[in-house]
PDB file of C-alpha atoms in Angstrom:
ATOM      1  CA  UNK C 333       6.356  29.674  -3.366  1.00  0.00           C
ATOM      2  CA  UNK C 334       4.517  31.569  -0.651  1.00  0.00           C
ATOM      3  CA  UNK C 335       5.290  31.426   2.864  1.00  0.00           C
ATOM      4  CA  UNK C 336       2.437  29.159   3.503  1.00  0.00           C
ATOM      5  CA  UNK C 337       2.898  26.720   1.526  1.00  0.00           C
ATOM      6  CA  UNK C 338       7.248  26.472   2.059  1.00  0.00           C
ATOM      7  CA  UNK C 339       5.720  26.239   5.697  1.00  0.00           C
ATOM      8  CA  UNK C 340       3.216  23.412   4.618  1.00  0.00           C
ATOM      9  CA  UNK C 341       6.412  21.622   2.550  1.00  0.00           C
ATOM     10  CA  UNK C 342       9.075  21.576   5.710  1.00  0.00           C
ATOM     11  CA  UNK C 343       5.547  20.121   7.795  1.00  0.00           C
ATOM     12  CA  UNK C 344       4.908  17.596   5.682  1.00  0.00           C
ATOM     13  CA  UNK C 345       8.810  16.523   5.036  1.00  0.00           C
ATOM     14  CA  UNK C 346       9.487  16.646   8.695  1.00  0.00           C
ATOM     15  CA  UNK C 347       6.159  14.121   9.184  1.00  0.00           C
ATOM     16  CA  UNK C 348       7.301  12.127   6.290  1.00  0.00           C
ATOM     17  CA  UNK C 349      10.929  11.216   7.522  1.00  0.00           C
ATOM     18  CA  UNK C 350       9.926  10.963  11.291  1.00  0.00           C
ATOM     19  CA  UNK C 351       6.386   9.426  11.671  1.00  0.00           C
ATOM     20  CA  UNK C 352       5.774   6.149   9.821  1.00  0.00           C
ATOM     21  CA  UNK C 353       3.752   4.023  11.745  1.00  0.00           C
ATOM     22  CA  UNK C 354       2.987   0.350  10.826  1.00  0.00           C
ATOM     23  CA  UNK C 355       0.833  -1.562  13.700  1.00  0.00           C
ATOM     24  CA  UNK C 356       0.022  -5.189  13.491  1.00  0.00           C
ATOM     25  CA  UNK C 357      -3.562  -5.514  15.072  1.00  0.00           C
ATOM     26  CA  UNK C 358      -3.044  -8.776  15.131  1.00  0.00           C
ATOM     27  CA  UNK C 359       0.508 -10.588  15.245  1.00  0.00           C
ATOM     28  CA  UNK C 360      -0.179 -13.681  17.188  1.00  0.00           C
ATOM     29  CA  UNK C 361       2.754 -16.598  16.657  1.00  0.00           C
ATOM     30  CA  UNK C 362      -0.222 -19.231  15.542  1.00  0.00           C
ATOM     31  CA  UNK C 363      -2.973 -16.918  14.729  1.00  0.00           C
ATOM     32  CA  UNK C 364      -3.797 -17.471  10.973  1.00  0.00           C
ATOM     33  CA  UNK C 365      -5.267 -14.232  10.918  1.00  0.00           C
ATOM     34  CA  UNK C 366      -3.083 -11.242  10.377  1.00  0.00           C
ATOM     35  CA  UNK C 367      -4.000  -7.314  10.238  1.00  0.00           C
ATOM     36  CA  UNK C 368      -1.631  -4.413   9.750  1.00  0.00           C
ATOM     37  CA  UNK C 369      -2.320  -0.732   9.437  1.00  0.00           C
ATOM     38  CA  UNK C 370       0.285   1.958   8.543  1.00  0.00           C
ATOM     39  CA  UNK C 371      -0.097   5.591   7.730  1.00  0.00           C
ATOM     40  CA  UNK C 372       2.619   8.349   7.200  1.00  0.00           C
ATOM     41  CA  UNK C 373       3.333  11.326   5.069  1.00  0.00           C
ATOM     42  CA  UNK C 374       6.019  12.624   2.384  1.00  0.00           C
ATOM     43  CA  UNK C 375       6.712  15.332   0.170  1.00  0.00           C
ATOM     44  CA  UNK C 376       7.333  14.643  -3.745  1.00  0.00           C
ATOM     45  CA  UNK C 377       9.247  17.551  -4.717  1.00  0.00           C
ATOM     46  CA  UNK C 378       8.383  16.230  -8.730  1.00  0.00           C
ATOM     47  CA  UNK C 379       4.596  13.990  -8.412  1.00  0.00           C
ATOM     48  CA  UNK C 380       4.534  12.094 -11.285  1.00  0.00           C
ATOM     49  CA  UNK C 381       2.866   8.827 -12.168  1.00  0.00           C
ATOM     50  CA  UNK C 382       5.614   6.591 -13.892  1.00  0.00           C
ATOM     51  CA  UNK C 383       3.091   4.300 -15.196  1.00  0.00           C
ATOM     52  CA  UNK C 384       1.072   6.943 -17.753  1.00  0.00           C
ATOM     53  CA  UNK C 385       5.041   8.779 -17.615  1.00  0.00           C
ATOM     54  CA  UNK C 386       3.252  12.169 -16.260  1.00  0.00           C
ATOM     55  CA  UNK C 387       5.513  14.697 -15.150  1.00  0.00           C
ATOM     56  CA  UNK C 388       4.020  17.953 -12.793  1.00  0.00           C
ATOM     57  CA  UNK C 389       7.072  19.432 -12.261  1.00  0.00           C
ATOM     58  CA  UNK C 390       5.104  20.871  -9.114  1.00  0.00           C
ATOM     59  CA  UNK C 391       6.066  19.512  -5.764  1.00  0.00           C
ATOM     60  CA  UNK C 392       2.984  18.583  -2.924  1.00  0.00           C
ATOM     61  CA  UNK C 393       2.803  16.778   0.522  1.00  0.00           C
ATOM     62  CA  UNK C 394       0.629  13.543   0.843  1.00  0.00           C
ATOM     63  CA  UNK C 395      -0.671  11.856   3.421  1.00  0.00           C
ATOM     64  CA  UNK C 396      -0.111   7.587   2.979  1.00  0.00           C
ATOM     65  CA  UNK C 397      -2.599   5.189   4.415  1.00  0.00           C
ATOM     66  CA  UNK C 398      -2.726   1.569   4.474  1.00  0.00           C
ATOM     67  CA  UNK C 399      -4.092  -1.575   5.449  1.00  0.00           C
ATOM     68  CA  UNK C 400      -3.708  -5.592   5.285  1.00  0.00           C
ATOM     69  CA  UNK C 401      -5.167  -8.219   6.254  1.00  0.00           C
ATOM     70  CA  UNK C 402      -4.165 -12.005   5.606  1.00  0.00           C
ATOM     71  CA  UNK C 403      -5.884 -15.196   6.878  1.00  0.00           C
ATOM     72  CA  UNK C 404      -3.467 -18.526   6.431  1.00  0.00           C
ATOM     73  CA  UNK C 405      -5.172 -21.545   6.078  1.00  0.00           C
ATOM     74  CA  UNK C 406      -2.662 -24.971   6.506  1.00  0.00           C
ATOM     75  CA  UNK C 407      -5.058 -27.864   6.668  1.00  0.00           C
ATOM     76  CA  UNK C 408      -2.113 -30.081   7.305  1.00  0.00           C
ATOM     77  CA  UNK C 409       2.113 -29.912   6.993  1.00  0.00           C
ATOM     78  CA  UNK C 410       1.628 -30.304   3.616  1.00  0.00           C
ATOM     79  CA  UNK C 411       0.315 -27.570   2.001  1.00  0.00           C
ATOM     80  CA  UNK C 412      -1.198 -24.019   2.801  1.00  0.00           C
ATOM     81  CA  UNK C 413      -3.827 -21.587   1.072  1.00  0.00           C
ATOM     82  CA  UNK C 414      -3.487 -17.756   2.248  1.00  0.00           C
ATOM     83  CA  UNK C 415      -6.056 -14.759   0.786  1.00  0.00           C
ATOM     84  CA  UNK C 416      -5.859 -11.375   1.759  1.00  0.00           C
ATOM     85  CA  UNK C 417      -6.848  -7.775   1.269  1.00  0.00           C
ATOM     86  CA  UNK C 418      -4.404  -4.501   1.051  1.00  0.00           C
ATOM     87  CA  UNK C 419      -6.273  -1.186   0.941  1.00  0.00           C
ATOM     88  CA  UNK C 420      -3.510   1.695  -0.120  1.00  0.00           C
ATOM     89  CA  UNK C 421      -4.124   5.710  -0.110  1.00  0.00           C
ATOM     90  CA  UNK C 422      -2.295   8.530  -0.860  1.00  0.00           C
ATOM     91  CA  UNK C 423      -3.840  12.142  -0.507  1.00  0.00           C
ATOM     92  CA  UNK C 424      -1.839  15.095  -2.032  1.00  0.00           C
ATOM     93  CA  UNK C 425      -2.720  18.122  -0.527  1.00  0.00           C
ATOM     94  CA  UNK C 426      -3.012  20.131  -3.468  1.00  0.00           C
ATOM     95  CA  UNK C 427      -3.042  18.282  -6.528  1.00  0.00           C
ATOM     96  CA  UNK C 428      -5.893  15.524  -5.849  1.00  0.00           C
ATOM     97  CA  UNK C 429      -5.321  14.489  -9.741  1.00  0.00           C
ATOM     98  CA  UNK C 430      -2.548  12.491  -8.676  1.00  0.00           C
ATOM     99  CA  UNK C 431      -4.145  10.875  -5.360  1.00  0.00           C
ATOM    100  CA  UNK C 432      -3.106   7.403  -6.115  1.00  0.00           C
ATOM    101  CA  UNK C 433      -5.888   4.162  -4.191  1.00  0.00           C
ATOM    102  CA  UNK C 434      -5.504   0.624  -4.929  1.00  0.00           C
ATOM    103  CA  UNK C 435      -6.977  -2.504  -3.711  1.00  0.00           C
ATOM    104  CA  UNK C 436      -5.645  -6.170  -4.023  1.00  0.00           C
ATOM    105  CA  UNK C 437      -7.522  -9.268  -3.467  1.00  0.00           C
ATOM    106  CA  UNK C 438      -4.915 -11.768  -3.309  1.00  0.00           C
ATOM    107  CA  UNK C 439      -4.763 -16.053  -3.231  1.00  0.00           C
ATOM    108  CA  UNK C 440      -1.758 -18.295  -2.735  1.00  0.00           C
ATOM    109  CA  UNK C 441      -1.014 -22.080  -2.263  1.00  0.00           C
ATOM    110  CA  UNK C 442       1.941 -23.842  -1.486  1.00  0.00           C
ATOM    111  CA  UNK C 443       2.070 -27.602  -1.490  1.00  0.00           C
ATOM    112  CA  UNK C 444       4.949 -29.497  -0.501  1.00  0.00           C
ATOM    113  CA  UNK C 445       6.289 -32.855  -2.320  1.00  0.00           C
ATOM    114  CA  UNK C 446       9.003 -34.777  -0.533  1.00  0.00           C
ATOM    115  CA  UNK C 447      11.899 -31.589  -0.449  1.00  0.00           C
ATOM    116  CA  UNK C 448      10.536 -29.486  -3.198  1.00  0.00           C
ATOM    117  CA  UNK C 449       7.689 -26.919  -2.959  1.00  0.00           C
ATOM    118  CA  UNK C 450       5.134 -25.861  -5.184  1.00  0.00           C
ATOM    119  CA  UNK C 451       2.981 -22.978  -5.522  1.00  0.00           C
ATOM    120  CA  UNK C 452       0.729 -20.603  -7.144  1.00  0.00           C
ATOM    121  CA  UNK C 453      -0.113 -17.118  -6.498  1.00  0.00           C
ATOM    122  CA  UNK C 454      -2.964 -14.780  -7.937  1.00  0.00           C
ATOM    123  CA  UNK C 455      -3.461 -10.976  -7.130  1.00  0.00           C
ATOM    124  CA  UNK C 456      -6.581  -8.991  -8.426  1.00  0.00           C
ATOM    125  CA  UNK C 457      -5.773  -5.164  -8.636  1.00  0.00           C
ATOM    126  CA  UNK C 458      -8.390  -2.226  -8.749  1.00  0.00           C
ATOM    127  CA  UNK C 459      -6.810   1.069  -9.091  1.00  0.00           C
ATOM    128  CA  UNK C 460      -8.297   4.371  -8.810  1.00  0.00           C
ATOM    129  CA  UNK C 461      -6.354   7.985  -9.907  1.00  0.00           C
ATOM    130  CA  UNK C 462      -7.724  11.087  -8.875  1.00  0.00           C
ATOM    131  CA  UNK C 463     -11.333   9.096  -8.045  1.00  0.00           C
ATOM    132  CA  UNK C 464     -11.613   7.585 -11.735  1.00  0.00           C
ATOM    133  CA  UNK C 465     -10.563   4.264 -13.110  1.00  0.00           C
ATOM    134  CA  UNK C 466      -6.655   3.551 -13.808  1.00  0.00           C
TER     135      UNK C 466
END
């Protein structure tokens, strides 16, 4: 490993373990809205992707981006629909096969019945690996 990149490795481990930010844009007690952003970095000494169980055996720094948003609808005491949206990124420096983006539509609804609750939840996922389909 050159000096560069060792330099690039401590960088991007340093980042990882000490900057991890997660902001709510909106966190209002009543609001029914609710966005949060978060970004950081690590360093994966061993990238792999479990799902497809593919090993590099090469270490690389990524940067992680994210994003949520949530919108809670309770049209009375009784029951509640929420749908939201979570964008995640990562971005390896070097080996862009492995840059990992999903997207998740989601839908819930809780309904409540004297002292039990009910409810149903549904998530839509699109994945992309490296840009193509997953």
């Amino acid at each position: 490993m050159n000096l560069n990149n060792q330099l690039c490795v401590k960088i991007g481990a340093a980042f990882g373990a000490l900057v991890s930010i997660q902001t709510p844009a909106v966190a209002h007690e009543k609001s029914p809205l609710s966005l949060m952003l978060s970004t950081g970095a690590e360093y994966d000494s061993n990238v792999t992707v479990e799902q497809l169980d593919v090993l590099t055996s090469k270490g690389d720094v990524a940067a992680i981006l994210g994003a949520s948003a949530k919108y809670k609808l309770s049209p009375n005491d009784k029951s509640s629909l929420t749908v939201g949206y979570d964008f995640d990124q990562s971005l390896h420096k070097d080996l862009t096969a492995f840059d990992l983006q999903t997207h998740t539509l989601s839908a819930g609804g809780e309904f409540n019945v004297g002292r039990a609750s009910f409810g149903a939840d549904y998530s839509f996922y699109h994945i992309l690996l490296g840009g193509s389909g997953f």
